[in-house]
Each structure stands twice: as structure tokens, then as C-alpha cells.
PDB file of C-alpha atoms in Angstrom:
ATOM      1  CA  MET A  20     -10.661   2.637 -18.511  1.00 50.00           C
ATOM      2  CA  SER A  21      -7.983   0.671 -16.684  1.00 54.00           C
ATOM      3  CA  VAL A  22      -4.421   0.274 -17.853  1.00 68.00           C
ATOM      4  CA  ARG A  23      -2.428  -2.855 -17.153  1.00 75.00           C
ATOM      5  CA  ASN A  24       0.935  -1.773 -15.783  1.00 91.00           C
ATOM      6  CA  VAL A  25       2.702  -4.705 -17.351  1.00 94.00           C
ATOM      7  CA  VAL A  26       6.320  -5.475 -18.225  1.00 95.00           C
ATOM      8  CA  PRO A  27       6.404  -8.246 -20.873  1.00 95.00           C
ATOM      9  CA  ILE A  28       9.227 -10.776 -20.652  1.00 96.00           C
ATOM     10  CA  GLN A  29       9.969 -13.782 -22.827  1.00 96.00           C
ATOM     11  CA  ILE A  30      11.903 -16.731 -21.455  1.00 95.00           C
ATOM     12  CA  ASN A  31      12.585 -19.837 -23.528  1.00 93.00           C
ATOM     13  CA  ILE A  32      13.825 -22.778 -21.496  1.00 92.00           C
ATOM     14  CA  LYS A  33      15.536 -25.802 -22.968  1.00 89.00           C
ATOM     15  CA  ALA A  34      14.243 -28.728 -20.947  1.00 82.00           C
ATOM     16  CA  ASP A  35      13.325 -32.355 -21.482  1.00 82.00           C
ATOM     17  CA  ASN A  36      11.134 -32.483 -18.368  1.00 81.00           C
ATOM     18  CA  VAL A  37       8.405 -30.199 -17.031  1.00 86.00           C
ATOM     19  CA  VAL A  38       9.897 -27.054 -15.503  1.00 91.00           C
ATOM     20  CA  SER A  39       8.692 -26.476 -11.929  1.00 93.00           C
ATOM     21  CA  TYR A  40       7.408 -23.173 -10.564  1.00 93.00           C
ATOM     22  CA  GLU A  41      10.573 -22.768  -8.460  1.00 94.00           C
ATOM     23  CA  GLU A  42      12.814 -23.396 -11.478  1.00 94.00           C
ATOM     24  CA  GLY A  43      10.829 -20.935 -13.575  1.00 94.00           C
ATOM     25  CA  LEU A  44      11.095 -18.301 -10.842  1.00 94.00           C
ATOM     26  CA  THR A  45      14.870 -18.757 -10.741  1.00 95.00           C
ATOM     27  CA  PHE A  46      15.105 -18.225 -14.506  1.00 94.00           C
ATOM     28  CA  LEU A  47      12.960 -15.115 -14.125  1.00 96.00           C
ATOM     29  CA  GLN A  48      15.019 -13.677 -11.263  1.00 95.00           C
ATOM     30  CA  ASN A  49      18.157 -14.045 -13.374  1.00 95.00           C
ATOM     31  CA  HIS A  50      16.628 -12.324 -16.412  1.00 96.00           C
ATOM     32  CA  ASP A  51      18.385  -9.098 -17.455  1.00 95.00           C
ATOM     33  CA  VAL A  52      15.189  -7.027 -17.347  1.00 95.00           C
ATOM     34  CA  VAL A  53      14.418  -8.156 -13.798  1.00 95.00           C
ATOM     35  CA  LYS A  54      17.962  -7.334 -12.708  1.00 95.00           C
ATOM     36  CA  GLU A  55      17.732  -3.891 -14.329  1.00 95.00           C
ATOM     37  CA  LEU A  56      14.462  -3.199 -12.525  1.00 94.00           C
ATOM     38  CA  GLY A  57      16.149  -4.085  -9.239  1.00 92.00           C
ATOM     39  CA  PHE A  58      13.368  -6.410  -8.150  1.00 94.00           C
ATOM     40  CA  LYS A  59      14.174  -7.906  -4.761  1.00 91.00           C
ATOM     41  CA  TYR A  60      11.090  -9.793  -3.580  1.00 95.00           C
ATOM     42  CA  LEU A  61       9.520 -11.372  -6.643  1.00 96.00           C
ATOM     43  CA  THR A  62       6.544 -13.681  -6.307  1.00 95.00           C
ATOM     44  CA  SER A  63       3.614 -14.957  -8.340  1.00 96.00           C
ATOM     45  CA  VAL A  64       0.162 -13.397  -8.437  1.00 96.00           C
ATOM     46  CA  ASN A  65      -1.178 -16.629  -6.918  1.00 95.00           C
ATOM     47  CA  ASP A  66       1.063 -16.191  -3.887  1.00 96.00           C
ATOM     48  CA  CYS A  67       0.085 -12.515  -3.569  1.00 97.00           C
ATOM     49  CA  VAL A  68      -3.583 -13.490  -3.466  1.00 97.00           C
ATOM     50  CA  GLU A  69      -2.870 -16.049  -0.757  1.00 96.00           C
ATOM     51  CA  MET A  70      -0.567 -13.814   1.287  1.00 96.00           C
ATOM     52  CA  LEU A  71      -3.118 -10.975   1.376  1.00 97.00           C
ATOM     53  CA  ASP A  72      -5.980 -13.436   1.951  1.00 97.00           C
ATOM     54  CA  LEU A  73      -8.051 -12.100  -0.945  1.00 97.00           C
ATOM     55  CA  THR A  74      -9.966 -13.847  -3.690  1.00 96.00           C
ATOM     56  CA  ARG A  75      -8.331 -13.961  -7.113  1.00 96.00           C
ATOM     57  CA  ALA A  76     -11.189 -11.894  -8.575  1.00 96.00           C
ATOM     58  CA  THR A  77     -10.809  -9.202  -5.892  1.00 96.00           C
ATOM     59  CA  PHE A  78      -7.059  -8.988  -6.450  1.00 97.00           C
ATOM     60  CA  GLU A  79      -7.367  -8.745 -10.219  1.00 95.00           C
ATOM     61  CA  ARG A  80     -10.180  -6.177 -10.129  1.00 94.00           C
ATOM     62  CA  ASN A  81      -8.654  -3.886  -7.503  1.00 96.00           C
ATOM     63  CA  ILE A  82      -4.887  -4.331  -7.715  1.00 96.00           C
ATOM     64  CA  LEU A  83      -3.846  -5.947 -10.971  1.00 94.00           C
ATOM     65  CA  GLU A  84      -6.107  -3.762 -13.101  1.00 92.00           C
ATOM     66  CA  ASN A  85      -8.186  -1.036 -11.438  1.00 92.00           C
ATOM     67  CA  GLU A  86     -10.758   0.831 -13.516  1.00 91.00           C
ATOM     68  CA  ILE A  87     -11.321   3.596 -10.945  1.00 93.00           C
ATOM     69  CA  VAL A  88      -7.719   4.835 -10.709  1.00 93.00           C
ATOM     70  CA  GLY A  89      -6.931   3.736 -14.260  1.00 94.00           C
ATOM     71  CA  ILE A  90      -3.826   1.727 -13.482  1.00 94.00           C
ATOM     72  CA  GLY A  91      -2.836  -1.480 -11.752  1.00 95.00           C
ATOM     73  CA  VAL A  92       0.259  -2.554  -9.874  1.00 97.00           C
ATOM     74  CA  ARG A  93       3.354  -3.048 -12.015  1.00 96.00           C
ATOM     75  CA  HIS A  94       3.763  -6.713 -12.845  1.00 97.00           C
ATOM     76  CA  LEU A  95       5.679  -9.035 -15.127  1.00 97.00           C
ATOM     77  CA  HIS A  96       3.894 -11.123 -17.731  1.00 96.00           C
ATOM     78  CA  VAL A  97       6.101 -13.995 -18.830  1.00 96.00           C
ATOM     79  CA  THR A  98       5.732 -15.937 -22.060  1.00 94.00           C
ATOM     80  CA  GLY A  99       8.022 -18.444 -23.718  1.00 93.00           C
ATOM     81  CA  VAL A 100       8.785 -22.067 -24.433  1.00 92.00           C
ATOM     82  CA  ASN A 101       8.676 -24.476 -21.475  1.00 92.00           C
ATOM     83  CA  PHE A 102       8.049 -21.713 -18.922  1.00 93.00           C
ATOM     84  CA  PRO A 103       5.663 -22.869 -16.152  1.00 91.00           C
ATOM     85  CA  ARG A 104       1.949 -22.085 -16.376  1.00 89.00           C
ATOM     86  CA  THR A 105       2.236 -19.333 -13.746  1.00 90.00           C
ATOM     87  CA  ARG A 106       2.799 -16.252 -15.905  1.00 93.00           C
ATOM     88  CA  ILE A 107       2.191 -13.155 -13.757  1.00 96.00           C
ATOM     89  CA  TYR A 108       4.715 -12.012 -11.146  1.00 97.00           C
ATOM     90  CA  ILE A 109       4.815  -9.020  -8.814  1.00 98.00           C
ATOM     91  CA  GLU A 110       7.558  -7.441  -6.717  1.00 98.00           C
ATOM     92  CA  ALA A 111       6.494  -7.098  -3.069  1.00 98.00           C
ATOM     93  CA  ASN A 112       7.807  -3.527  -2.694  1.00 98.00           C
ATOM     94  CA  ASP A 113       5.742  -2.533  -5.730  1.00 98.00           C
ATOM     95  CA  LEU A 114       2.661  -4.136  -4.196  1.00 98.00           C
ATOM     96  CA  ILE A 115       3.073  -2.292  -0.886  1.00 98.00           C
ATOM     97  CA  GLN A 116       3.711   0.971  -2.751  1.00 98.00           C
ATOM     98  CA  TYR A 117       0.541   0.444  -4.789  1.00 98.00           C
ATOM     99  CA  LEU A 118      -1.495  -0.040  -1.609  1.00 98.00           C
ATOM    100  CA  ILE A 119       0.011   3.188  -0.269  1.00 98.00           C
ATOM    101  CA  ASP A 120      -0.560   5.211  -3.432  1.00 97.00           C
ATOM    102  CA  TYR A 121      -4.035   4.019  -4.369  1.00 97.00           C
ATOM    103  CA  CYS A 122      -5.552   2.155  -1.415  1.00 97.00           C
ATOM    104  CA  SER A 123      -4.909   4.595   1.465  1.00 97.00           C
ATOM    105  CA  LEU A 124      -2.736   2.151   3.383  1.00 98.00           C
ATOM    106  CA  THR A 125      -2.327   3.034   7.067  1.00 98.00           C
ATOM    107  CA  TYR A 126       0.427   1.394   9.113  1.00 98.00           C
ATOM    108  CA  TRP A 127       0.204   0.980  12.872  1.00 98.00           C
ATOM    109  CA  LYS A 128       3.874   0.625  13.758  1.00 97.00           C
ATOM    110  CA  LYS A 129       5.036  -0.666  17.130  1.00 95.00           C
ATOM    111  CA  GLU A 130       8.123   1.077  18.496  1.00 93.00           C
ATOM    112  CA  LYS A 131       9.981   0.645  21.752  1.00 89.00           C
ATOM    113  CA  VAL A 132       9.980   3.703  24.020  1.00 89.00           C
ATOM    114  CA  THR A 133      11.922   2.528  27.038  1.00 85.00           C
ATOM    115  CA  GLY A 134      12.361  -0.694  28.972  1.00 81.00           C
ATOM    116  CA  ASP A 135       9.258  -2.768  28.323  1.00 83.00           C
ATOM    117  CA  GLU A 136       7.102   0.183  27.256  1.00 90.00           C
ATOM    118  CA  TYR A 137       6.026   0.581  23.633  1.00 93.00           C
ATOM    119  CA  ARG A 138       4.097   2.929  21.405  1.00 95.00           C
ATOM    120  CA  LEU A 139       1.853   2.142  18.433  1.00 96.00           C
ATOM    121  CA  ASN A 140       2.229   4.991  15.967  1.00 96.00           C
ATOM    122  CA  LYS A 141      -0.369   5.539  13.268  1.00 97.00           C
ATOM    123  CA  LEU A 142       1.433   6.238   9.993  1.00 98.00           C
ATOM    124  CA  MET A 143      -0.675   7.541   7.138  1.00 97.00           C
ATOM    125  CA  SER A 144       0.280   6.919   3.505  1.00 95.00           C
ATOM    126  CA  ASP A 145       2.457  10.043   3.251  1.00 94.00           C
ATOM    127  CA  GLN A 146       4.309   9.162   6.482  1.00 97.00           C
ATOM    128  CA  ILE A 147       5.423   5.680   5.466  1.00 98.00           C
ATOM    129  CA  ASN A 148       9.072   5.771   4.412  1.00 98.00           C
ATOM    130  CA  ASN A 149      11.171   3.452   2.262  1.00 97.00           C
ATOM    131  CA  GLU A 150      12.427   1.536   5.286  1.00 97.00           C
ATOM    132  CA  ASP A 151       8.841   0.851   6.343  1.00 98.00           C
ATOM    133  CA  ILE A 152       7.955  -0.286   2.816  1.00 98.00           C
ATOM    134  CA  GLU A 153      10.923  -2.649   2.776  1.00 98.00           C
ATOM    135  CA  TYR A 154       9.912  -4.081   6.154  1.00 98.00           C
ATOM    136  CA  LEU A 155       6.315  -4.619   5.066  1.00 98.00           C
ATOM    137  CA  ALA A 156       7.430  -6.191   1.780  1.00 98.00           C
ATOM    138  CA  ARG A 157       9.671  -8.615   3.650  1.00 98.00           C
ATOM    139  CA  ALA A 158       6.858  -9.399   6.095  1.00 98.00           C
ATOM    140  CA  LEU A 159       4.529 -10.124   3.186  1.00 98.00           C
ATOM    141  CA  MET A 160       7.045 -12.472   1.580  1.00 97.00           C
ATOM    142  CA  ASP A 161       7.561 -14.230   4.920  1.00 97.00           C
ATOM    143  CA  ARG A 162       3.780 -14.708   5.116  1.00 96.00           C
ATOM    144  CA  ARG A 163       3.542 -12.611   8.263  1.00 97.00           C
ATOM    145  CA  PHE A 164       0.483 -10.690   7.039  1.00 98.00           C
ATOM    146  CA  LYS A 165      -2.514 -12.313   8.736  1.00 98.00           C
ATOM    147  CA  SER A 166      -6.216 -11.610   8.412  1.00 97.00           C
ATOM    148  CA  ASN A 167      -8.485 -12.050  11.424  1.00 97.00           C
ATOM    149  CA  LYS A 168      -9.978 -15.080   9.727  1.00 97.00           C
ATOM    150  CA  GLN A 169      -6.583 -16.729   9.326  1.00 97.00           C
ATOM    151  CA  LEU A 170      -5.657 -16.090  12.963  1.00 98.00           C
ATOM    152  CA  GLU A 171      -9.018 -17.382  14.192  1.00 97.00           C
ATOM    153  CA  VAL A 172      -8.403 -20.680  12.438  1.00 97.00           C
ATOM    154  CA  GLU A 173      -4.699 -20.924  13.202  1.00 96.00           C
ATOM    155  CA  TYR A 174      -4.967 -20.192  16.938  1.00 97.00           C
ATOM    156  CA  LYS A 175      -8.548 -21.344  17.555  1.00 97.00           C
ATOM    157  CA  ARG A 176      -9.665 -17.995  18.979  1.00 97.00           C
ATOM    158  CA  THR A 177     -12.861 -16.014  18.459  1.00 96.00           C
ATOM    159  CA  ARG A 178     -12.961 -12.921  16.251  1.00 95.00           C
ATOM    160  CA  PRO A 179     -13.243 -10.443  19.184  1.00 96.00           C
ATOM    161  CA  ILE A 180     -10.178 -11.994  20.825  1.00 96.00           C
ATOM    162  CA  VAL A 181      -8.202 -11.923  17.582  1.00 97.00           C
ATOM    163  CA  SER A 182      -9.224  -8.412  16.543  1.00 96.00           C
ATOM    164  CA  ARG A 183      -7.880  -6.784  19.699  1.00 96.00           C
ATOM    165  CA  LEU A 184      -4.364  -7.889  18.741  1.00 96.00           C
ATOM    166  CA  SER A 185      -4.283  -4.691  16.687  1.00 96.00           C
ATOM    167  CA  ASN A 186      -3.871  -2.855  20.011  1.00 96.00           C
ATOM    168  CA  ILE A 187      -0.566  -4.549  20.788  1.00 96.00           C
ATOM    169  CA  ILE A 188       1.156  -5.552  17.514  1.00 97.00           C
ATOM    170  CA  ASP A 189       1.809  -4.053  14.089  1.00 98.00           C
ATOM    171  CA  SER A 190      -1.067  -3.922  11.645  1.00 98.00           C
ATOM    172  CA  ILE A 191      -2.070  -2.307   8.378  1.00 98.00           C
ATOM    173  CA  SER A 192      -5.425  -1.253   6.996  1.00 98.00           C
ATOM    174  CA  PHE A 193      -6.374  -0.318   3.452  1.00 98.00           C
ATOM    175  CA  SER A 194      -9.439   0.140   1.285  1.00 98.00           C
ATOM    176  CA  PHE A 195      -9.793  -0.298  -2.438  1.00 97.00           C
ATOM    177  CA  PRO A 196     -10.711   2.747  -4.558  1.00 93.00           C
ATOM    178  CA  GLY A 197     -14.446   3.351  -4.512  1.00 92.00           C
ATOM    179  CA  SER A 198     -14.990   1.122  -1.469  1.00 93.00           C
ATOM    180  CA  GLN A 199     -15.745   2.178   2.109  1.00 90.00           C
ATOM    181  CA  ARG A 200     -14.715  -1.209   3.485  1.00 94.00           C
ATOM    182  CA  GLN A 201     -11.513  -1.188   5.502  1.00 95.00           C
ATOM    183  CA  LEU A 202      -9.411  -4.338   5.215  1.00 97.00           C
ATOM    184  CA  LYS A 203      -7.083  -4.995   8.133  1.00 97.00           C
ATOM    185  CA  ARG A 204      -4.104  -7.316   8.282  1.00 98.00           C
ATOM    186  CA  MET A 205      -2.016  -8.003  11.365  1.00 98.00           C
ATOM    187  CA  VAL A 206       1.709  -7.838  10.656  1.00 98.00           C
ATOM    188  CA  LEU A 207       3.532 -10.345  12.797  1.00 98.00           C
ATOM    189  CA  SER A 208       7.145  -9.585  13.646  1.00 95.00           C
ATOM    190  CA  PRO A 209       9.935 -12.131  13.023  1.00 95.00           C
ATOM    191  CA  THR A 210       9.898 -12.870  16.775  1.00 92.00           C
ATOM    192  CA  ASP A 211       6.155 -13.558  16.937  1.00 94.00           C
ATOM    193  CA  SER A 212       6.449 -17.330  17.231  1.00 95.00           C
ATOM    194  CA  ASN A 213       3.498 -19.564  18.058  1.00 95.00           C
ATOM    195  CA  GLU A 214       4.537 -19.388  21.703  1.00 96.00           C
ATOM    196  CA  GLN A 215       4.635 -15.592  21.612  1.00 96.00           C
ATOM    197  CA  MET A 216       1.235 -15.405  19.932  1.00 96.00           C
ATOM    198  CA  GLU A 217      -0.234 -17.657  22.624  1.00 96.00           C
ATOM    199  CA  ALA A 218       1.280 -15.335  25.224  1.00 96.00           C
ATOM    200  CA  TYR A 219      -0.432 -12.361  23.562  1.00 96.00           C
ATOM    201  CA  PHE A 220      -3.781 -14.116  23.797  1.00 96.00           C
ATOM    202  CA  THR A 221      -3.301 -15.409  27.338  1.00 96.00           C
ATOM    203  CA  ASN A 222      -1.780 -12.254  28.850  1.00 96.00           C
ATOM    204  CA  TYR A 223      -3.385  -9.647  26.620  1.00 96.00           C
ATOM    205  CA  LYS A 224      -4.014  -7.052  29.348  1.00 95.00           C
ATOM    206  CA  SER A 225      -0.409  -7.197  30.487  1.00 94.00           C
ATOM    207  CA  TYR A 226       0.778  -6.329  26.964  1.00 93.00           C
ATOM    208  CA  GLU A 227      -1.922  -3.718  26.417  1.00 94.00           C
ATOM    209  CA  ASN A 228      -0.939  -1.859  29.597  1.00 93.00           C
ATOM    210  CA  LYS A 229       2.595  -1.417  28.254  1.00 92.00           C
ATOM    211  CA  ILE A 230       1.519   0.120  24.944  1.00 92.00           C
ATOM    212  CA  VAL A 231       0.231   3.572  24.060  1.00 89.00           C
ATOM    213  CA  LYS A 232      -1.599   4.053  20.744  1.00 85.00           C
ATOM    214  CA  VAL A 233      -0.813   7.370  19.079  1.00 84.00           C
ATOM    215  CA  ASP A 234      -3.231   8.566  16.380  1.00 76.00           C
TER     216      ASP A 234
END
């Protein structure tokens, strides 16, 4: 049996006009309970689904409420007068922590060694520290998590070309409880502009030769 890890919140808004999603989120961020919880990166379940490039059904079944592990990610369920229709909100750090705790998240982290030489370190769940979690949460909120499918469409490259990016930039992989399927997401850095991404594709071998992958 699964348990919804939910924090109920009621917000009544006095408004003559329809309250927008952004306005509702601002009210929520200023709520005493949210402040007490120390939530930093709060976003809706709809955005989480989009940012991880999952279907809503997959997200709900495996993350929001998981029958295999018996608990889902902590989330806020908001009710109240005039609050927007979007009712479920999740903190990005909580989401990353859930993937670590229950979905065997592995983080391939790019680190500078010297000059223009880099190393890709494989960090297992128990090796990912709070600073890493914060970085990944911020990357998620900035929509820097990218599936192969998204990159194929965005940069008009084939899957084999896109998939080898995992040899030269940050990436994560995870699998839902009870599933053997590994889901991979590239994690673009703040400096990975469109121009930089094109450079990765065009000069891939040059970048690959400067990086050592460490299992």
C-alpha cells in the first residue's frame, strides 16, 4: 500500500478576478508552513512532469505515490477559495532527494582537473552530497535537465549523436522501483548555451579527448 507524503495547506484569496498560477504560487511561497519547511525551489507537479520529460501517469505512479516503496515524494496539496486550479506543489530538493533515496539516482559529475582537462566522476546515491543536491535542484528549476528526445528535437541531431554527450557533460540516471529501465537525463551547465551545445556536437572528439570517465 502506498502512502501519500502530503502536507495539506489552505489558502483563501480575496480576489475579484481569476487568480493566475504565478499569483497563486506567490501566495503559497509566503505561507507560514512553507516558510517553516524552508522550501527554496517550489514548483507545480505539472512543471515537474515537464522538466523530467515524463508522462503525468508515470510521475504519479512512481514518484507522487509509489506502491512498491510505500511512500511518495513530499508534496503540498493546496485547497482554498480562489486558489488556482493547480493544487499540487513539490520542492525541487525534495524531488532530487526522493530520486536518490528510492530510484537509485547516479550522478556523472564533471570536474576540472587542470587546464582544459576534466574528469567525469560517477557518484552513486550514497556519494551525492547536499551541495550536489542543491546544484541538481537548481538545474531542474532552470530546465537544464534534458532527455535524449528533447535534445534530438531541439538541436536536430540523431539519437546516437545526442546520447554520446553523456561522455562529456554532466548527466544523471535513475530507475523507478521494480523497473530495470534506466532513465537518463543530461544536465546542462549554466554556461551550456546554444552555441556551446553546437560546439559539443561539431567538435565532439576534441572534448572527449580532454575528459576521463571515472567509474
